Coordinates of C-alpha atoms and ligand atoms in Angstrom, one line a residue:
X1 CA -8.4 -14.1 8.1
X2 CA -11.3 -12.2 8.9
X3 CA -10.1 -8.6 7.2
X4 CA -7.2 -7.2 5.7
X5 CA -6.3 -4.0 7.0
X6 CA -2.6 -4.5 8.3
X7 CA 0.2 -6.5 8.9
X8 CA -1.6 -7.3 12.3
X9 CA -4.2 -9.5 10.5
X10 CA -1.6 -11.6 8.8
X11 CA -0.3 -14.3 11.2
X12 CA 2.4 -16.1 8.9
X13 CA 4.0 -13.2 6.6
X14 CA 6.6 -15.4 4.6
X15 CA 3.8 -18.1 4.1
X16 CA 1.2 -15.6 2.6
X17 CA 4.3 -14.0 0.7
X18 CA 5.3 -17.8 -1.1
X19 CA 1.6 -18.6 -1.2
X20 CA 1.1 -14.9 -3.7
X21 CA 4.1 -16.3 -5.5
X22 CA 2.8 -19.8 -6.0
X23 CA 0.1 -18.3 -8.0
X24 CA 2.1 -16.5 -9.9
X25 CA 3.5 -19.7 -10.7
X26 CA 0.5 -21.3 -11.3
X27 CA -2.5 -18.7 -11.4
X28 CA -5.5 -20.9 -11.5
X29 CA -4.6 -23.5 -9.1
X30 CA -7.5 -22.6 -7.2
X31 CA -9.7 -21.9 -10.1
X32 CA -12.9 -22.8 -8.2
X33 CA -12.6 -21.5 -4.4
X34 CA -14.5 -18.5 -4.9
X35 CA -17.1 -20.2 -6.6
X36 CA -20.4 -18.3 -6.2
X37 CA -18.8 -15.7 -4.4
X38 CA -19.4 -11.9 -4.9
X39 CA -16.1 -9.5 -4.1
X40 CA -17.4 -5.6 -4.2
X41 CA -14.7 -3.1 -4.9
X42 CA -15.4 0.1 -3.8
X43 CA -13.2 3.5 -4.6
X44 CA -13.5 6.6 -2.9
X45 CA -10.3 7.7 -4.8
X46 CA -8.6 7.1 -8.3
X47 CA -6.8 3.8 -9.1
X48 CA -5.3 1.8 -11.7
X49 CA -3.4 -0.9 -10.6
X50 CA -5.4 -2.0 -7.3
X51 CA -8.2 -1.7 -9.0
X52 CA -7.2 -3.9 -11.7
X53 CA -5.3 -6.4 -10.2
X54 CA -7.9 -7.1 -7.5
X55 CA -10.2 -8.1 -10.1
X56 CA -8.0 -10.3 -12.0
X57 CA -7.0 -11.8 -9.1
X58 CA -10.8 -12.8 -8.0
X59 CA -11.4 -13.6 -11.5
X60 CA -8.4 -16.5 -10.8
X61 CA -10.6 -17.6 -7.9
X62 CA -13.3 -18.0 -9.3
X63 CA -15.3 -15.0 -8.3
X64 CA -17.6 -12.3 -9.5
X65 CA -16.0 -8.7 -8.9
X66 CA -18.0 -6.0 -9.0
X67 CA -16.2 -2.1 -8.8
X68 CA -18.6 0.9 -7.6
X69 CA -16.7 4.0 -8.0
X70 CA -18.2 5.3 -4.6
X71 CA -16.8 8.9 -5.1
X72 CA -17.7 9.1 -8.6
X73 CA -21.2 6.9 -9.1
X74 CA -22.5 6.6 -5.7
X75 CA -24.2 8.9 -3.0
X76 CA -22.0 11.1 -1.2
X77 CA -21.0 9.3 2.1
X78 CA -21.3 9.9 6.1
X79 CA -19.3 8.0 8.4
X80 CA -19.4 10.8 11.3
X81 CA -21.1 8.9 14.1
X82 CA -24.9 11.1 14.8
X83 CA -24.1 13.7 11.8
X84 CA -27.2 15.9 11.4
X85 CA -26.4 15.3 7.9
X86 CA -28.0 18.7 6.5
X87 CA -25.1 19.3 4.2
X88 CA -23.4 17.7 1.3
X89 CA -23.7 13.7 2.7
X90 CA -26.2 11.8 1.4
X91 CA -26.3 8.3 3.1
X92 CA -24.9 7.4 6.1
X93 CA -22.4 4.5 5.8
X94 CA -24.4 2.9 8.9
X95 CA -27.2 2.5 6.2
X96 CA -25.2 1.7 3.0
X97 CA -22.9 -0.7 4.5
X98 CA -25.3 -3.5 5.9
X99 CA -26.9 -3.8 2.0
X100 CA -23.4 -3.9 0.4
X101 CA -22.6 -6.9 3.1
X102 CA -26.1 -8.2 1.8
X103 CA -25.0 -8.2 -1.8
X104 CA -21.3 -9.1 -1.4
X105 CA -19.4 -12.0 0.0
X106 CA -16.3 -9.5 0.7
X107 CA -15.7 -5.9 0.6
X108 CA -12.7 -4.1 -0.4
X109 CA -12.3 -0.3 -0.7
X110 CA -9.9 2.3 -0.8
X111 CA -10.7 5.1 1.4
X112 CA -7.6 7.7 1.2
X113 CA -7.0 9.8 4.0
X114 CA -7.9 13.7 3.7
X115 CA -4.6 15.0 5.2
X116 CA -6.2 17.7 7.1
X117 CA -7.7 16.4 9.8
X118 CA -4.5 13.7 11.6
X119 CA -6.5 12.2 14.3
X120 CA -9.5 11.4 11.8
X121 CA -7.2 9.6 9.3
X122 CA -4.9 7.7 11.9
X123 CA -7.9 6.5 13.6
X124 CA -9.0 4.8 10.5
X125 CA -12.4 6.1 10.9
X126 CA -13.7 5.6 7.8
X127 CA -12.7 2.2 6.9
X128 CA -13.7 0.8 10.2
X129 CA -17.0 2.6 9.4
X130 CA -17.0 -0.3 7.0
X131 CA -16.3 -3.0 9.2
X132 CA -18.3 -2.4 11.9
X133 CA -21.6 -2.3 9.6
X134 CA -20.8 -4.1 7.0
X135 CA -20.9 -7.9 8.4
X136 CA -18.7 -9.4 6.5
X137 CA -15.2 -9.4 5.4
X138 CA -13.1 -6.0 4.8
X139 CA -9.9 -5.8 2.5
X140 CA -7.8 -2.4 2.5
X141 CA -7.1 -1.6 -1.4
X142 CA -5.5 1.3 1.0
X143 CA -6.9 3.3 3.5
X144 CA -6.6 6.3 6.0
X145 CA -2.8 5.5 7.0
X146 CA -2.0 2.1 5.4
X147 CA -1.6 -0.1 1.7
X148 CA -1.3 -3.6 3.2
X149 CA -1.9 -5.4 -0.5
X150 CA 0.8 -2.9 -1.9
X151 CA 3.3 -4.0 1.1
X152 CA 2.7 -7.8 1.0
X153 CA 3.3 -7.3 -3.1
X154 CA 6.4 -5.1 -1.8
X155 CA 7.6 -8.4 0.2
X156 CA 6.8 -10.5 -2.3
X157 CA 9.2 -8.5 -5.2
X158 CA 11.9 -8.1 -2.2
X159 CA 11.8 -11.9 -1.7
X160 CA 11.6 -13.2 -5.4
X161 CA 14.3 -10.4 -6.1
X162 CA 16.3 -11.4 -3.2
X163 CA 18.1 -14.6 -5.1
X164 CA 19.7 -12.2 -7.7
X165 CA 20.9 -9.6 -5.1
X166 CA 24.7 -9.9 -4.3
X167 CA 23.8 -10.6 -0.7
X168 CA 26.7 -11.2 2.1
X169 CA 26.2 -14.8 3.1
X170 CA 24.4 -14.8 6.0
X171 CA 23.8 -11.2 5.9
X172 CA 20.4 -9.9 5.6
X173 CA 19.5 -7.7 2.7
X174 CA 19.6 -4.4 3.2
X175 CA 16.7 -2.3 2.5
X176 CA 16.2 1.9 2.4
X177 CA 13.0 3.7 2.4
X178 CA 13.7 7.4 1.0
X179 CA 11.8 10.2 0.8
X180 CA 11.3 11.5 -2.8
X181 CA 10.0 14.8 -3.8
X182 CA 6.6 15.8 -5.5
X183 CA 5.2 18.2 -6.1
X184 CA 1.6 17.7 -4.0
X185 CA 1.2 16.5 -0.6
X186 CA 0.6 13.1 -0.4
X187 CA -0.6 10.6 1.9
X188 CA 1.7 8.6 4.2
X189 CA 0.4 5.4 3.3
X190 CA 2.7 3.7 1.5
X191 CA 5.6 4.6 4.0
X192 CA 3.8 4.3 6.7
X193 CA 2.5 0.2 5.4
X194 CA 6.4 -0.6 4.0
X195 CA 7.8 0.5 7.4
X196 CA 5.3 -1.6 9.5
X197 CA 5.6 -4.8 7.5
X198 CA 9.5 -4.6 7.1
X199 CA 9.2 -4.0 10.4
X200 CA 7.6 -6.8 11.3
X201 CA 9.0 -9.3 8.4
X202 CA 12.2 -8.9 10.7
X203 CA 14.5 -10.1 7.8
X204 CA 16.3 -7.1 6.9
X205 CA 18.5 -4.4 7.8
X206 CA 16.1 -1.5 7.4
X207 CA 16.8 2.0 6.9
X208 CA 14.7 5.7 6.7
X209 CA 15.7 7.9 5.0
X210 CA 14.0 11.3 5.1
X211 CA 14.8 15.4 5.4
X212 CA 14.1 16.2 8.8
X213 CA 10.5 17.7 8.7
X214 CA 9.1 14.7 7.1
X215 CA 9.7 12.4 10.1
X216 CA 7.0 9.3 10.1
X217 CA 4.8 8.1 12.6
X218 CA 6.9 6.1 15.4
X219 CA 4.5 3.3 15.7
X220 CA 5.2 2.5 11.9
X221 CA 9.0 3.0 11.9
X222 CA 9.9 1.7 15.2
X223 CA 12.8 -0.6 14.8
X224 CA 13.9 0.8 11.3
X225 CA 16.9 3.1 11.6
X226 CA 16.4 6.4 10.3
X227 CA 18.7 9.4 9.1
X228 CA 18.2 12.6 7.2
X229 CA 21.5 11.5 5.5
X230 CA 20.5 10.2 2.2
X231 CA 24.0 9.3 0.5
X232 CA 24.9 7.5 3.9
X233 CA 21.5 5.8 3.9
X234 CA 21.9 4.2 0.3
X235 CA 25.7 3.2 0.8
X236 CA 25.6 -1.1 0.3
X237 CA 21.9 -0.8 0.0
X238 CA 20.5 -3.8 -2.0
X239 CA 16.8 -2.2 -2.2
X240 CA 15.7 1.3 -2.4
X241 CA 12.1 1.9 -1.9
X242 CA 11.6 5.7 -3.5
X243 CA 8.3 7.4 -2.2
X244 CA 7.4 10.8 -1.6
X245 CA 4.9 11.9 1.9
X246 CA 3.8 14.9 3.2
X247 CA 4.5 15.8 7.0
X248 CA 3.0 14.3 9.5
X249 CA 4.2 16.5 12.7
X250 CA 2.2 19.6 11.0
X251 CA -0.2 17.2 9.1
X252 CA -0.3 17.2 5.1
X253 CA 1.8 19.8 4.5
X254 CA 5.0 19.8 2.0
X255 CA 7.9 22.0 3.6
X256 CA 11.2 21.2 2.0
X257 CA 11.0 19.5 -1.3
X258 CA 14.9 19.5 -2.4
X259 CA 14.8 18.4 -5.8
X260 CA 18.1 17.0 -4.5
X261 CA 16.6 14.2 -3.0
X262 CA 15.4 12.7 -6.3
X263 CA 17.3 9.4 -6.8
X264 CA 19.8 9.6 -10.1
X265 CA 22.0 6.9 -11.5
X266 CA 24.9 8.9 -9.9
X267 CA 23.3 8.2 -6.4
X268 CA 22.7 4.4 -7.1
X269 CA 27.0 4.1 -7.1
X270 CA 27.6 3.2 -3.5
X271 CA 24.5 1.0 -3.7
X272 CA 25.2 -2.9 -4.2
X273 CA 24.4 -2.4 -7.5
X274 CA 20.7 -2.1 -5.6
X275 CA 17.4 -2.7 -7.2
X276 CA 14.9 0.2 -6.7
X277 CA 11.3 0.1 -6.2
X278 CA 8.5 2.5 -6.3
X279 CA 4.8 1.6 -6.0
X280 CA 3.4 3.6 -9.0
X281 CA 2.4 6.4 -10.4
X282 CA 5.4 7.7 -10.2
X283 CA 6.3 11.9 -11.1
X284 CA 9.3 11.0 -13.5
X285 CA 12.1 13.4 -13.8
X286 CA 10.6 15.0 -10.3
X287 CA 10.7 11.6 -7.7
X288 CA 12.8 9.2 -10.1
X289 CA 15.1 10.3 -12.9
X290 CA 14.0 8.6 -16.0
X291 CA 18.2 7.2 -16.5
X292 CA 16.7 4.5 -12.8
X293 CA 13.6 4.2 -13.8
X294 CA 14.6 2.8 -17.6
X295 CA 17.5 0.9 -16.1
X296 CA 18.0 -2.5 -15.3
X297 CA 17.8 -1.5 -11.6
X298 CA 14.2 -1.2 -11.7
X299 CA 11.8 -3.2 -10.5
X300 CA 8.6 -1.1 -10.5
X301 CA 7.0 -3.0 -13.5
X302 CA 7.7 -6.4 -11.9
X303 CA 6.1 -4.9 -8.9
X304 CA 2.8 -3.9 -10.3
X305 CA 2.8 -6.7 -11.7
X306 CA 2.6 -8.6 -8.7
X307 CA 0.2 -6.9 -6.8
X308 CA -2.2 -9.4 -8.7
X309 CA -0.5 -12.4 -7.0
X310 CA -0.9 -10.4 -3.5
X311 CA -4.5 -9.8 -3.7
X312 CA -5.2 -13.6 -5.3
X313 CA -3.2 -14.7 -1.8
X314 CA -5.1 -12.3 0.6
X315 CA -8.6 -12.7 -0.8
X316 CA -7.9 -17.1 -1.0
X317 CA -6.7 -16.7 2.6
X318 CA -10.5 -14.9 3.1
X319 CA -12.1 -17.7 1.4
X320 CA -10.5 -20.4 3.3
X321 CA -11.4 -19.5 6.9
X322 CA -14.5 -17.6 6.5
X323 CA -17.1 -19.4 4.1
Ligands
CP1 N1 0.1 1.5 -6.2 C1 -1.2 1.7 -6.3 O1 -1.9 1.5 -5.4 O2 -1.6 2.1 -7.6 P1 -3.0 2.6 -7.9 O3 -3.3 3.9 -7.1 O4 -3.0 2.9 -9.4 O5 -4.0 1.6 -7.5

């Protein structure tokens, strides 16, 4: 594995899924991989558990983490290819990224996507800034239009979860992404990285569920069915993955936000008796009613909990094939 930025760099997806939970099972099993190996963590953006989790997980491995709050410590970054940088920008990621591949053994970073300009962040521009000048290994901690480590940790809870699920016998599970409201426009991200590696996991009968102006990008959801009918949607779902967006048509914007579409107890009745995930921090009371989020249907605290295991498998997968 030479970066982690999507599901397109993972070749196996159910082997890196049981190799994240084999550390969970036994955490320091490869206690000495990343021996003498430096992982840099960048953040252009706040974070609490990617941040946290990634170092735990190198520490597993063996490795020194080092976290450089970019947005809050560092100069202020260009990544605009020949930028007469006369304004705010300090240093131009073509110079700062060589010297953090000279001092690190990997790079990981969260970049964040500025919702105002679509063909910037869908092109990934600043992340593969990164890659191309860095020279040596990128990880996503979530970028311009993806969360891959939150998605393979999203796989992961599905999958360990899967065994208490009433599941048809052989039925697959069936899964529902829903829209939630917030009150602040958000990035796609998360949708956008749980459609495309459901997607591609192939092992489920996946379902969107959105109102209409909030309609996803069609090379992430292609494959999923989708429907602006939210009670039909959740009807013999076994997991519901609650996660608000902004538009994408007319980028970054929030236009309805029906406080209807927050998912209640009540809602969770025609579900088969589903679990519900949510990749955290959540708005309680305005996404999730606190009655789901308390419940036994709630996974969200298992799920943070595993991103560690997710990031231990990615960045041991790194280690293998590259040093
Ligand atoms: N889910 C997630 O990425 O959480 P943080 O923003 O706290 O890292």
């Amino acid at each position: 594995m030479k970066k982690f930025i999507s599901v397109h760099d993972v070749a196996d997806i159910n082997a890196l899924a049981a190799k994240a939970l084999a550390y969970k099972a036994n955490p320091f099993a490869d206690r000495n991989l990343g021996a003498d190996k430096r992982v840099g963590l960048l953040f252009l953006n706040p974070s609490l558990r990617t941040r946290l989790s990634t170092q735990i997980a190198a520490k597993n491995l063996g490795m020194e983490a080092i976290v450089f709050n970019v947005d809050k410590e560092g100069w202020a970054l260009e990544f605009e290819e020949g930028a007469i940088m006369s304004g705010n920008t300090v240093e131009h990621v073509k110079d700062a990224a060589p010297i953090l591949g000279q001092y690190f053994d990997i790079l990981c970073m969260r970049t964040f996507p500025s919702l105002k300009n679509k063909e910037e962040d869908y092109s990934e521009m600043l992340i593969n800034q990164f890659i191309k000048y860095a020279g040596v290994p990128v990880v996503s901690l979530e970028s311009g239009t993806l969360h891959p480590l939150q998605s393979l940790t999203d796989i992961v809870t599905i999958k360990e979860n899967m065994v208490h699920s009433p599941l048809r016998t052989g039925s697959k599970p069936k899964i529902v992404l829903t829209w939630a409201p917030h009150i602040k426009p958000l990035p796609q991200c998360v949708a956008n990285s749980f459609a495309q590696w459901i997607n591609a996991w192939g092992e489920a009968d996946f379902v969107i569920t959105h109102p209409q102006e909030y309609e996803l990008a069609e090379e992430f959801t292609k494959g999923a069915t989708i429907t602006h009918d939210q009670d039909a949607a959740l009807k013999d779902a076994d997991f519901v993955y609650v996660k608000n967006w902004s538009t994408y048509t007319d980028y970054g914007k929030i236009y309805e936000n029906d406080p209807a579409w927050m998912l209640t107890e009540e809602k969770l009745a025609t579900t088969r008796n589903a679990k519900v995930m949510h990749c955290l921090p959540v708005r309680r009371n305005v996404e999730l009613s606190d009655e789901v989020l308390d419940s036994a249907h709630s996974l969200v605290s298992t799920q943070a909990g595993n991103r560690v295991w997710a990031a231990q498998a990615v960045l041991s997968e790194i280690l293998r094939t590259n040093f």
